[in-house]
mmCIF file of C-alpha atoms and ligand atoms in Angstrom:
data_model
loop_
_atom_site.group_PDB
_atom_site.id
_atom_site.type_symbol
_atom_site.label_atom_id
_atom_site.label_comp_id
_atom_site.label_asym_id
_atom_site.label_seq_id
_atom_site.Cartn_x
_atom_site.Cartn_y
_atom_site.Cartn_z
ATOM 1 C CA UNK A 12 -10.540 -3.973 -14.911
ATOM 2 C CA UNK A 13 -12.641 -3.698 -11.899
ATOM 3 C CA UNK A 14 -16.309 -3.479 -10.554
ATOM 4 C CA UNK A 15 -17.281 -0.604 -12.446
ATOM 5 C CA UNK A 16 -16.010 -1.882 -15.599
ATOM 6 C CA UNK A 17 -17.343 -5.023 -15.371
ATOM 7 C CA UNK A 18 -20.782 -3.337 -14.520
ATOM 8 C CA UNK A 19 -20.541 -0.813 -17.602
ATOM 9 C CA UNK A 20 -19.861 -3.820 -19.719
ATOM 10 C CA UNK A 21 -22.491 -5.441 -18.844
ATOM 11 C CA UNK A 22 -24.703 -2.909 -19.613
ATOM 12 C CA UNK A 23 -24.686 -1.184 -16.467
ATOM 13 C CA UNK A 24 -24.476 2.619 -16.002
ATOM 14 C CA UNK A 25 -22.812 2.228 -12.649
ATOM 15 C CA UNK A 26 -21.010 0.150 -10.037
ATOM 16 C CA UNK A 27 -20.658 2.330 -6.395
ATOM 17 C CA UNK A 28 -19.924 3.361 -3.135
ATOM 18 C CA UNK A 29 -21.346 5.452 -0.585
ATOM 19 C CA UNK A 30 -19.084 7.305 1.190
ATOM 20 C CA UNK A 31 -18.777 10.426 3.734
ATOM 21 C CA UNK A 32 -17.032 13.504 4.864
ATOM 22 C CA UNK A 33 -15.328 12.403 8.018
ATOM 23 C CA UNK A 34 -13.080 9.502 5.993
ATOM 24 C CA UNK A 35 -12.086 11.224 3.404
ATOM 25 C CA UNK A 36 -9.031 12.581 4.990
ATOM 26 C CA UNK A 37 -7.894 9.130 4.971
ATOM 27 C CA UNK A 38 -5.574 8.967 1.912
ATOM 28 C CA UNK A 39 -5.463 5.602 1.159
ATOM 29 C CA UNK A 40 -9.192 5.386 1.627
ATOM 30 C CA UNK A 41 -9.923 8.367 -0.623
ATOM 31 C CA UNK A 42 -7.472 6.822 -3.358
ATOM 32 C CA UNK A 43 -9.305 3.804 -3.247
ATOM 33 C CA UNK A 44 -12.894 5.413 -3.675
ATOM 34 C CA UNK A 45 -11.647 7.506 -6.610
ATOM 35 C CA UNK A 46 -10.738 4.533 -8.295
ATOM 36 C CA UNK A 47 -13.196 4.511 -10.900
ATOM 37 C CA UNK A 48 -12.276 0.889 -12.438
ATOM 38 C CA UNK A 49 -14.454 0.328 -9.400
ATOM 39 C CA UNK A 50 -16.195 2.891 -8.423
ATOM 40 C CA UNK A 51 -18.211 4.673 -10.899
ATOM 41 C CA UNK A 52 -20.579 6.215 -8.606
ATOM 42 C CA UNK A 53 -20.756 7.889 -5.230
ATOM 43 C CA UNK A 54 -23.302 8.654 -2.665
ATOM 44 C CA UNK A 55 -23.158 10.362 0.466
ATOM 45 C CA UNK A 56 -23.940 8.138 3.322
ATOM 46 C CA UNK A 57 -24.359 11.254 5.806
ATOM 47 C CA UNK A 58 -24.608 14.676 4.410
ATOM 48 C CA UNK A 59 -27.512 15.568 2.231
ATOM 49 C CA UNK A 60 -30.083 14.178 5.254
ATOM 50 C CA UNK A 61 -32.470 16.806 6.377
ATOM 51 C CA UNK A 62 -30.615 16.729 9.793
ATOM 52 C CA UNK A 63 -27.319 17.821 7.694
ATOM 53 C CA UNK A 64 -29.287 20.419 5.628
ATOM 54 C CA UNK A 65 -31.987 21.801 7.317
ATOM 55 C CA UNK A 66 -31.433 21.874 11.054
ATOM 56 C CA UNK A 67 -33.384 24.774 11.816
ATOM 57 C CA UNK A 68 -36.086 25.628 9.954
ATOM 58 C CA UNK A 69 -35.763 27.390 6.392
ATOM 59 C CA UNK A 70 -31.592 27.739 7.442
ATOM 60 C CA UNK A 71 -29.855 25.545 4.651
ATOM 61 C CA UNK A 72 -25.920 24.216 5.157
ATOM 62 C CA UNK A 73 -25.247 22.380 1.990
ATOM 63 C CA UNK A 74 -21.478 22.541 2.623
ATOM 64 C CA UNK A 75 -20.519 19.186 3.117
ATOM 65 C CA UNK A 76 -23.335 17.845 0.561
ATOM 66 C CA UNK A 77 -20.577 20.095 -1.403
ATOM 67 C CA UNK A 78 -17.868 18.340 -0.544
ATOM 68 C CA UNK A 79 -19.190 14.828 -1.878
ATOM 69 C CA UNK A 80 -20.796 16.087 -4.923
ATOM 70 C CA UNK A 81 -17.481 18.003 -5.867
ATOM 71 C CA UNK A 82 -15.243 14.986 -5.147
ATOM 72 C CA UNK A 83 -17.825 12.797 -7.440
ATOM 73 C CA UNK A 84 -17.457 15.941 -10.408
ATOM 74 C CA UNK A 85 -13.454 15.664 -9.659
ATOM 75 C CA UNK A 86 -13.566 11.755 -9.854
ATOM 76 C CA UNK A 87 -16.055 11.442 -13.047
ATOM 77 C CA UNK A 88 -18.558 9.788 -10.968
ATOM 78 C CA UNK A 89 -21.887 9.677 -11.036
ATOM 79 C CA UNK A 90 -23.638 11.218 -7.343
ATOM 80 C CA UNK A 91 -26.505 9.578 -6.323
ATOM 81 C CA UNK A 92 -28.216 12.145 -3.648
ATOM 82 C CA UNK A 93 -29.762 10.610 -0.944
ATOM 83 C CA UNK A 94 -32.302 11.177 0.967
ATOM 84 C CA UNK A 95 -35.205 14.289 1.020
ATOM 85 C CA UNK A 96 -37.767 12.667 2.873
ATOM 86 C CA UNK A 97 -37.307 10.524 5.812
ATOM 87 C CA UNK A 98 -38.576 9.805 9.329
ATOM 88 C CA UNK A 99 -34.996 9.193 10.958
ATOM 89 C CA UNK A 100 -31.722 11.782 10.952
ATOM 90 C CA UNK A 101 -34.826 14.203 10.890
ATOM 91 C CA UNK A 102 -34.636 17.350 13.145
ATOM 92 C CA UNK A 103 -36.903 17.397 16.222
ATOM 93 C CA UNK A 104 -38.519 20.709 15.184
ATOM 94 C CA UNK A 105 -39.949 18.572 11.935
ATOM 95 C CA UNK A 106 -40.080 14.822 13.726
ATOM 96 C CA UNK A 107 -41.920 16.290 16.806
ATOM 97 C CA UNK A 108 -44.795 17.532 14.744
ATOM 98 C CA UNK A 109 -46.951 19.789 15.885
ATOM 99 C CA UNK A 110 -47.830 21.419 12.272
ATOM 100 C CA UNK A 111 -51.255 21.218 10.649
ATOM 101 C CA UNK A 112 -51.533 19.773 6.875
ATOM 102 C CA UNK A 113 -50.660 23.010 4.965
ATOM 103 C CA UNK A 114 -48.019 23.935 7.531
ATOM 104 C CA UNK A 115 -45.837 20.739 7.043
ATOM 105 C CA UNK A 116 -46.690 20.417 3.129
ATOM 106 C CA UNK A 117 -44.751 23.906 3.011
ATOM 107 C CA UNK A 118 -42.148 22.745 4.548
ATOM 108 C CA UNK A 119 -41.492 19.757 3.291
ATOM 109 C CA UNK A 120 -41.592 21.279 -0.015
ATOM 110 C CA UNK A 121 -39.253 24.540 0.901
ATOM 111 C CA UNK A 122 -36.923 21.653 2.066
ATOM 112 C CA UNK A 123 -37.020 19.654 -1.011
ATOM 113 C CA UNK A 124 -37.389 22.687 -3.366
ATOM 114 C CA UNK A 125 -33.874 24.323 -1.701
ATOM 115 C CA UNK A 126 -32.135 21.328 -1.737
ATOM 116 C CA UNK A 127 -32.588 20.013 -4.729
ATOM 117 C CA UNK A 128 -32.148 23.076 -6.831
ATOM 118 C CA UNK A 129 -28.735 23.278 -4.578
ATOM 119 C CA UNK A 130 -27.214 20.348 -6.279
ATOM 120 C CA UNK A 131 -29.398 20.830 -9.344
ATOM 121 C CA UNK A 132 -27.584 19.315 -12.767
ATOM 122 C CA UNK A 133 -25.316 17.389 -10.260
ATOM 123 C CA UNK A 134 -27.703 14.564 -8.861
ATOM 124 C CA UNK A 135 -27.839 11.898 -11.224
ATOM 125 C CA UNK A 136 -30.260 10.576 -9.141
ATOM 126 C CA UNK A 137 -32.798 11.663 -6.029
ATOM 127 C CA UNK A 138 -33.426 9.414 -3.725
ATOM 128 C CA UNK A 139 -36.889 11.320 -2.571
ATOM 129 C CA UNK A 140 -38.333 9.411 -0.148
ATOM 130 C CA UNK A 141 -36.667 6.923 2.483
ATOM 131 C CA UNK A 142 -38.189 3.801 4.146
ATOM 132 C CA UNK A 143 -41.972 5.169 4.064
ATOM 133 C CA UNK A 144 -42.857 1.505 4.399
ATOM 134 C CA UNK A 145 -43.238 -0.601 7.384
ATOM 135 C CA UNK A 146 -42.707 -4.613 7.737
ATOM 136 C CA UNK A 147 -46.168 -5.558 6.502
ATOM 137 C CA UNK A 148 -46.081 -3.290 3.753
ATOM 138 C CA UNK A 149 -48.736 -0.920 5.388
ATOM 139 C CA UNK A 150 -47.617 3.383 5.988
ATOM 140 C CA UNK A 151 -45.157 3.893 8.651
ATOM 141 C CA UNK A 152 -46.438 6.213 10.762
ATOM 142 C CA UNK A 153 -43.862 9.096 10.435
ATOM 143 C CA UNK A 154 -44.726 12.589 10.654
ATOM 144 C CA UNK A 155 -45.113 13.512 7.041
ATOM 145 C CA UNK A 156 -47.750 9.930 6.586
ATOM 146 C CA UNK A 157 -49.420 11.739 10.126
ATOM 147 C CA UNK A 158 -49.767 14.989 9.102
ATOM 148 C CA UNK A 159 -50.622 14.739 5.911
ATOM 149 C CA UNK A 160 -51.612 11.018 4.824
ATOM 150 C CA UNK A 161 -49.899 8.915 2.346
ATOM 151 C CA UNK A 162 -50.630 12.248 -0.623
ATOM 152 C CA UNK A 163 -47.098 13.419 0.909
ATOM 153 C CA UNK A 164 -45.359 11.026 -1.118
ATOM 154 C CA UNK A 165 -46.644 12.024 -4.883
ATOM 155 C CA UNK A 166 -46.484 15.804 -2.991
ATOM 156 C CA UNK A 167 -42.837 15.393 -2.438
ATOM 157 C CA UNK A 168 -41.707 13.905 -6.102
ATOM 158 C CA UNK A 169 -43.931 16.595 -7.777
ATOM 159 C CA UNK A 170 -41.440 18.775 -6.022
ATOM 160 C CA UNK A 171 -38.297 17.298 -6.536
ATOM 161 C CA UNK A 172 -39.566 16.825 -10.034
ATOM 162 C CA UNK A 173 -40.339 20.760 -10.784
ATOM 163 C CA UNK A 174 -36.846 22.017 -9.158
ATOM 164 C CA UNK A 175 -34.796 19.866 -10.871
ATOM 165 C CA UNK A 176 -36.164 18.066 -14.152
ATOM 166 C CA UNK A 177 -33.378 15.645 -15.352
ATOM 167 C CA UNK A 178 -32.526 14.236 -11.761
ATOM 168 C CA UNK A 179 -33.980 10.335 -11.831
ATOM 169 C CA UNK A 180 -36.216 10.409 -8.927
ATOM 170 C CA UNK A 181 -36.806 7.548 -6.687
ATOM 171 C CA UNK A 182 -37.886 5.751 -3.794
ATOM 172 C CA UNK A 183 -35.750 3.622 -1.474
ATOM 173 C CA UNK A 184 -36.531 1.241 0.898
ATOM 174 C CA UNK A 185 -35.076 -2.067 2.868
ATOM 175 C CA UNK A 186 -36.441 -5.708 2.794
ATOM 176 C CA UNK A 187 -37.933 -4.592 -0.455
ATOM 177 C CA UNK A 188 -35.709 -7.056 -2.643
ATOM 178 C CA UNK A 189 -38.042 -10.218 -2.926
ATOM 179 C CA UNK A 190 -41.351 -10.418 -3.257
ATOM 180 C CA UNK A 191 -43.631 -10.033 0.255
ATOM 181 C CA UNK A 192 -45.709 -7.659 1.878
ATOM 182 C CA UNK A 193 -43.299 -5.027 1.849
ATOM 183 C CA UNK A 194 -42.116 -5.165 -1.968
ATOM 184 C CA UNK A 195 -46.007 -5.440 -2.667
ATOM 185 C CA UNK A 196 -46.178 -1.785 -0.007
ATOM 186 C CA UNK A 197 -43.370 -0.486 -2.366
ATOM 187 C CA UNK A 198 -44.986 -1.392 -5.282
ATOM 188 C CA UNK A 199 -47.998 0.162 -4.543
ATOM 189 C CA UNK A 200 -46.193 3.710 -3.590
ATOM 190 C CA UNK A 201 -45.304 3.831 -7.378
ATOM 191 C CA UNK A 202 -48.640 3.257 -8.543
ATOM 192 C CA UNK A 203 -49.909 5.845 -6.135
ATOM 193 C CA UNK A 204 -47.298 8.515 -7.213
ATOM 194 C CA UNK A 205 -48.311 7.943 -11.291
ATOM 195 C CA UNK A 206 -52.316 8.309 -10.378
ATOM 196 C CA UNK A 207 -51.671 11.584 -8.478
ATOM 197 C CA UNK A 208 -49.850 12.631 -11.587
ATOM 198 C CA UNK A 209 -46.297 13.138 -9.987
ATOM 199 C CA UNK A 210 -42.899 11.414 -11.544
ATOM 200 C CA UNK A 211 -41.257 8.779 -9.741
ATOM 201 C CA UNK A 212 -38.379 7.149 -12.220
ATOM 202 C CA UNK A 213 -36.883 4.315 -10.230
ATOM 203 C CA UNK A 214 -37.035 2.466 -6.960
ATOM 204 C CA UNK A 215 -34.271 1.205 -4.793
ATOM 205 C CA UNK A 216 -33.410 -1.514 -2.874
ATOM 206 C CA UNK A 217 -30.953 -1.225 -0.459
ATOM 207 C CA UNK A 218 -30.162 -4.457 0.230
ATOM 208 C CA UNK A 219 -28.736 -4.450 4.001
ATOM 209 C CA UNK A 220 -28.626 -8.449 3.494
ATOM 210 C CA UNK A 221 -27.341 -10.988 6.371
ATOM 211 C CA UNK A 222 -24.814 -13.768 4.655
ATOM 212 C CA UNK A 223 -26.281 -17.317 4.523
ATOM 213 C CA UNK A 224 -30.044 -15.398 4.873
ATOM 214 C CA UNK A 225 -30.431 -13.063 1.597
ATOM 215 C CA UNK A 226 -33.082 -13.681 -1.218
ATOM 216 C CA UNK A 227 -31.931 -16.201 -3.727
ATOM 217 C CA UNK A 228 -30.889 -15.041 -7.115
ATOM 218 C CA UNK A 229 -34.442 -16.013 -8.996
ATOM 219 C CA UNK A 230 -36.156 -14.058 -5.818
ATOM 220 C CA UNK A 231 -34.033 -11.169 -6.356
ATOM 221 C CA UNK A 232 -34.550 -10.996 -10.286
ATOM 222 C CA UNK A 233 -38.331 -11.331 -10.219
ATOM 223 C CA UNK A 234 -38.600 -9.397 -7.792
ATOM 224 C CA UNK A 235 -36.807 -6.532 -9.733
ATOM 225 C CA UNK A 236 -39.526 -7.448 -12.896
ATOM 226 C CA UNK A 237 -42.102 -7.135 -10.466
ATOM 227 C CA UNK A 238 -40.998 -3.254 -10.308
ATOM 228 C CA UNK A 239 -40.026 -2.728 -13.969
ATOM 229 C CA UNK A 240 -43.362 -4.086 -15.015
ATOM 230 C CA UNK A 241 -44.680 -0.794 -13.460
ATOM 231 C CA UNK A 242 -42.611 1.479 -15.579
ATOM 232 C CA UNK A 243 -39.851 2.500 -13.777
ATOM 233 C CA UNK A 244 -36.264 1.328 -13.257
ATOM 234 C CA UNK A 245 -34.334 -0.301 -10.479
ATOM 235 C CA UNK A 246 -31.565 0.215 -8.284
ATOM 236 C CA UNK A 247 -29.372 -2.151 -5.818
ATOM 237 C CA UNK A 248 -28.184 1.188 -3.607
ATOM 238 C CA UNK A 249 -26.609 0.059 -0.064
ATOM 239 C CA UNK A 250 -26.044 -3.443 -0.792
ATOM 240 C CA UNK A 251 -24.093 -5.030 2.210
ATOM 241 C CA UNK A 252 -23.914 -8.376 3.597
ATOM 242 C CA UNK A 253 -23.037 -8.458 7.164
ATOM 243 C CA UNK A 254 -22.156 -11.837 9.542
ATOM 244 C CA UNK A 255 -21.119 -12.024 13.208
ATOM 245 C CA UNK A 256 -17.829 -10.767 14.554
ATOM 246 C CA UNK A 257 -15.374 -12.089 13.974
ATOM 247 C CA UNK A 258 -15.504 -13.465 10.453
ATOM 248 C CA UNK A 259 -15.072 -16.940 9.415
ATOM 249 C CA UNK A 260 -13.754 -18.186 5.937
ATOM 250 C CA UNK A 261 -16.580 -19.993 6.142
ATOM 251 C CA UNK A 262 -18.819 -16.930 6.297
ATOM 252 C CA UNK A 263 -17.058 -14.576 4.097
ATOM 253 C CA UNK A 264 -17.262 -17.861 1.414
ATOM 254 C CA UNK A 265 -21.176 -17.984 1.808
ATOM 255 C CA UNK A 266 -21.387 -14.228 1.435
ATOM 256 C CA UNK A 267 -18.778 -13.950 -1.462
ATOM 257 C CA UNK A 268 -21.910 -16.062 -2.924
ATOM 258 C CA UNK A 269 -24.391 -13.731 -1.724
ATOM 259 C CA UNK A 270 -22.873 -10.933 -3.252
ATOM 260 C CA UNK A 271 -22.928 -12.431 -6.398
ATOM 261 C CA UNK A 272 -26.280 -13.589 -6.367
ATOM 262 C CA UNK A 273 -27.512 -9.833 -6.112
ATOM 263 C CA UNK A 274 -25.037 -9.237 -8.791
ATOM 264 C CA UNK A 275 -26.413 -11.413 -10.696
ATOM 265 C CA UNK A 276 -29.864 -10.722 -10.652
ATOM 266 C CA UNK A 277 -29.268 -7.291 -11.606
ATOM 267 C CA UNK A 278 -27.395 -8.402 -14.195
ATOM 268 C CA UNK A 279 -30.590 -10.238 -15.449
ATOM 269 C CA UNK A 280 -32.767 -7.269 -15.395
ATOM 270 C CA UNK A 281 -32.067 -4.882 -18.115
ATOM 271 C CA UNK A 282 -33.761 -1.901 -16.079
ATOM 272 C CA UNK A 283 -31.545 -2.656 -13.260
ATOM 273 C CA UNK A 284 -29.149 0.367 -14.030
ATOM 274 C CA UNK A 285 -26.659 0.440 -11.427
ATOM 275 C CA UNK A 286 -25.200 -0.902 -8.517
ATOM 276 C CA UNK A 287 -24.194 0.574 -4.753
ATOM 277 C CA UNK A 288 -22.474 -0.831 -1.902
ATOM 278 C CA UNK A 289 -22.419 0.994 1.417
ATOM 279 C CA UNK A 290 -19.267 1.948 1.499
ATOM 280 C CA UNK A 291 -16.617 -0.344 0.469
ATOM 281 C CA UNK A 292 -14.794 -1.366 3.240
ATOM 282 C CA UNK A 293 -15.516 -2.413 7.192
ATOM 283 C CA UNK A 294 -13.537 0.316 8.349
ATOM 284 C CA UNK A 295 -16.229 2.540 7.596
ATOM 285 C CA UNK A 296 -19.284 0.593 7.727
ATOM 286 C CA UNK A 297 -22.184 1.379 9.842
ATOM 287 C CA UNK A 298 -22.887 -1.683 10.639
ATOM 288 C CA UNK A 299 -20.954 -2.570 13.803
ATOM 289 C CA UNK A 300 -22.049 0.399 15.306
ATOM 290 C CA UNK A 301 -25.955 -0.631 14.943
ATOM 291 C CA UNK A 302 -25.910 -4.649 14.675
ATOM 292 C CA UNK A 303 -23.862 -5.130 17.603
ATOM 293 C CA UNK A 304 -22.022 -8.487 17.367
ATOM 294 C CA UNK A 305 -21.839 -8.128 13.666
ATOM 295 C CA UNK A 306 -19.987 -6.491 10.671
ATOM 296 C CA UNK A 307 -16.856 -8.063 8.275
ATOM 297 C CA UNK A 308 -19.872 -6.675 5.444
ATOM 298 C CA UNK A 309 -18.121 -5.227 2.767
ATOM 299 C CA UNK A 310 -15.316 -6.232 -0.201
ATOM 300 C CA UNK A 311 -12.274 -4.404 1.871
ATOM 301 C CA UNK A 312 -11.383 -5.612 5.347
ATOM 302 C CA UNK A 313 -10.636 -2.854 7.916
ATOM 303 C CA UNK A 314 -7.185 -2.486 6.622
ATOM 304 C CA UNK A 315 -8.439 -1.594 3.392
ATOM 305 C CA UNK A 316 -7.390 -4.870 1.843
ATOM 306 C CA UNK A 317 -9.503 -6.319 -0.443
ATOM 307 C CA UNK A 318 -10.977 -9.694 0.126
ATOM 308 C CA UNK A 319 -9.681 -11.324 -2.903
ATOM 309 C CA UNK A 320 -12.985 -14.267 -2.947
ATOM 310 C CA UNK A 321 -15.621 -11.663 -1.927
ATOM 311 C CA UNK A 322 -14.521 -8.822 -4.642
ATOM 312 C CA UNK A 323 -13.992 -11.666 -7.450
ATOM 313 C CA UNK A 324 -17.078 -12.884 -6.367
ATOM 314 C CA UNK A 325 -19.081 -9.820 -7.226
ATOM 315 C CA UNK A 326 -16.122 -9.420 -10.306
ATOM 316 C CA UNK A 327 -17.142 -12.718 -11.894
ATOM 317 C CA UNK A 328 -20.700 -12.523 -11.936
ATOM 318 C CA UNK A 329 -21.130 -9.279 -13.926
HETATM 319 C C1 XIL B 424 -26.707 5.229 7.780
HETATM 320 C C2 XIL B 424 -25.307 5.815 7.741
HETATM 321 O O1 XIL B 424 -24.453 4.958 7.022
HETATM 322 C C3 XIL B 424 -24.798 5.985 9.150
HETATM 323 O O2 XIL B 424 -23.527 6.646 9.152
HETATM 324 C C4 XIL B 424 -25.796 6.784 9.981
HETATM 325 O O3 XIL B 424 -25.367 6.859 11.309
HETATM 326 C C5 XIL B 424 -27.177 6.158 9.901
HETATM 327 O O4 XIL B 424 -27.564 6.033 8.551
HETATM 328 N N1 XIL B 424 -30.624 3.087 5.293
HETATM 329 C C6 XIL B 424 -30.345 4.296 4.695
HETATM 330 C C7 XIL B 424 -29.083 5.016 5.002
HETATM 331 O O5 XIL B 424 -31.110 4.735 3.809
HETATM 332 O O6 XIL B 424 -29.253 6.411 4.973
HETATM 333 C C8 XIL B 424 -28.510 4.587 6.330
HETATM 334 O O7 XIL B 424 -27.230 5.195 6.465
HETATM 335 C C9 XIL B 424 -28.434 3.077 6.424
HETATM 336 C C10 XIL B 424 -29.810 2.474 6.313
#
């Protein structure tokens, strides 16, 4: 019995992690990833970003993308890949522009075309474009929405698409998980993908949620319909739920209750089909290192111990 199991049983493909290179040399960490009562799924949180792959132009280093997607074939878990096509952990020679419209559609397409027949078979799921959106659900202006307008998104799944056809393609983004400006921005990038003709199979929220401040459960779930209605499926894919430093049990209570509430409105949503925390315990989280002040986000305390209410929490409510 665990996450994963719960998940699968109620009707779930998946319950994950993300996870990357550097900890894995911890043992006891590693153990507790390959677990697969409750972690049926892994994504890298690091090492399949253009910065990783593609730091100098047309020179591809997919070795520790390797290591992650062989760990998830040694484990049996699914590997969510993540990400082709965003405007941070981007190398200066694409972020700093400088290309006309042909130049950078040929390389953003060499990049995806390389990577993703790299891992092809092995990527359960693409995430192809990251965060395009900004607050108020208009373009962000990155270098691929400058150079060559908002056509660079259905550009870049008709690419992902052709090099590797099963892969579930989608698009991820933050503050996208109830309804507002932003979902509404989301919403309209899938429309805009199916007119130009291109495949986009899923969107996903990450969910980087504060405790005591996330979307209620009813938010979360119509929010999710609000995507399926447009034919494609839905994803929870960095789900934490940070608080300020150091915890309280009256914190980690609220945000056992958080937890569950996303839980729980995937649960609701048949075309919700999986489930991904980033990474599973605040030894590892990014968050302390970019919230300062904040962290105590995740299931498993910095000792790897689990926190019994928070992980029964998310348990109970599949
Ligand atoms: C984060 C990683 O976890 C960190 O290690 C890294 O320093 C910055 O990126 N949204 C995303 C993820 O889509 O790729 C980010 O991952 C967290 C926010």
């Amino acid at each position: 019995d665990g996450l994963n199991t719960r998940a699968v049983a109620a009707g779930k493909q998946y319950f994950g992690s993300a996870t990357d290179n550097g900890e894995l040399t911890d043992t006891a960490y590693a153990a507790g990833l390959a677990n697969t009562a409750d972690f049926g799924q892994i994504t890298p949180g690091n090492s399949m970003k253009w910065d990783a792959t593609e730091k100098s132009r047309d020179t591809f280093t997919f070795t520790n993308g390797d290591v992650i997607a062989d760990l998830a074939a040694k484990n049996g878990q699914k590997l969510r890949c993540h990400t082709l096509v965003w405007y941070s952990q981007l190398p200066t020679w694409v972020s700093s522009g400088g290309f006309d419209n042909a130049t950078l559609i040929t390389i953003m397409k060499n990049h995806i075309t390389k990577t993703v027949t790299h891992w092809k078979g092995k990527c359960f799921h693409w995430d192809v474009a990251n965060e395009a959106l900004n607050e108020d659900g208009t373009y962000r202006a990155n270098v691929f929405y400058n150079t060559i307008g908002p056509a660079y998104l259905p550009i870049a799944f008709a690419a992902a698409a052709a090099a590797d056809p099963a892969a579930k393609l989608y698009y991820n983004d933050y503050n996208i998980e109830s309804a507002g400006a932003k979902s509404t921005g989301a919403q309209n990038i899938v429309k805009l993908i199916k007119l130009y003709g291109a495949k986009i199979d899923g969107v996903g929220l990450q969910a980087h949620f504060i405790a005591g401040s996330t979307p209620s459960q009813s938010a979360q779930t119509s929010n999710l319909n609000a995507f399926v209605a447009l034919g494609v499926e839905v994803a929870i894919t960095e789900l934490d739920i940070r608080q300020p430093t150091p915890a309280t049990a009256a914190m980690t209570t609220q945000q056992a209750k958080d937890y569950a509430a996303t839980v729980g409105a995937c649960k609701a949503v048949a075309k919700c089909v999986g489930f991904t925390i980033w990474d599973y315990t605040d030894k590892y989280s990014w968050i302390p290192s970019v919230f300062s002040g904040q962290g105590a986000a995740l299931p498993w305390d910095s000792n790897l111990v689990k926190k019994t209410e928070v992980y029964n929490a998310i348990l109970n409510a599949w």
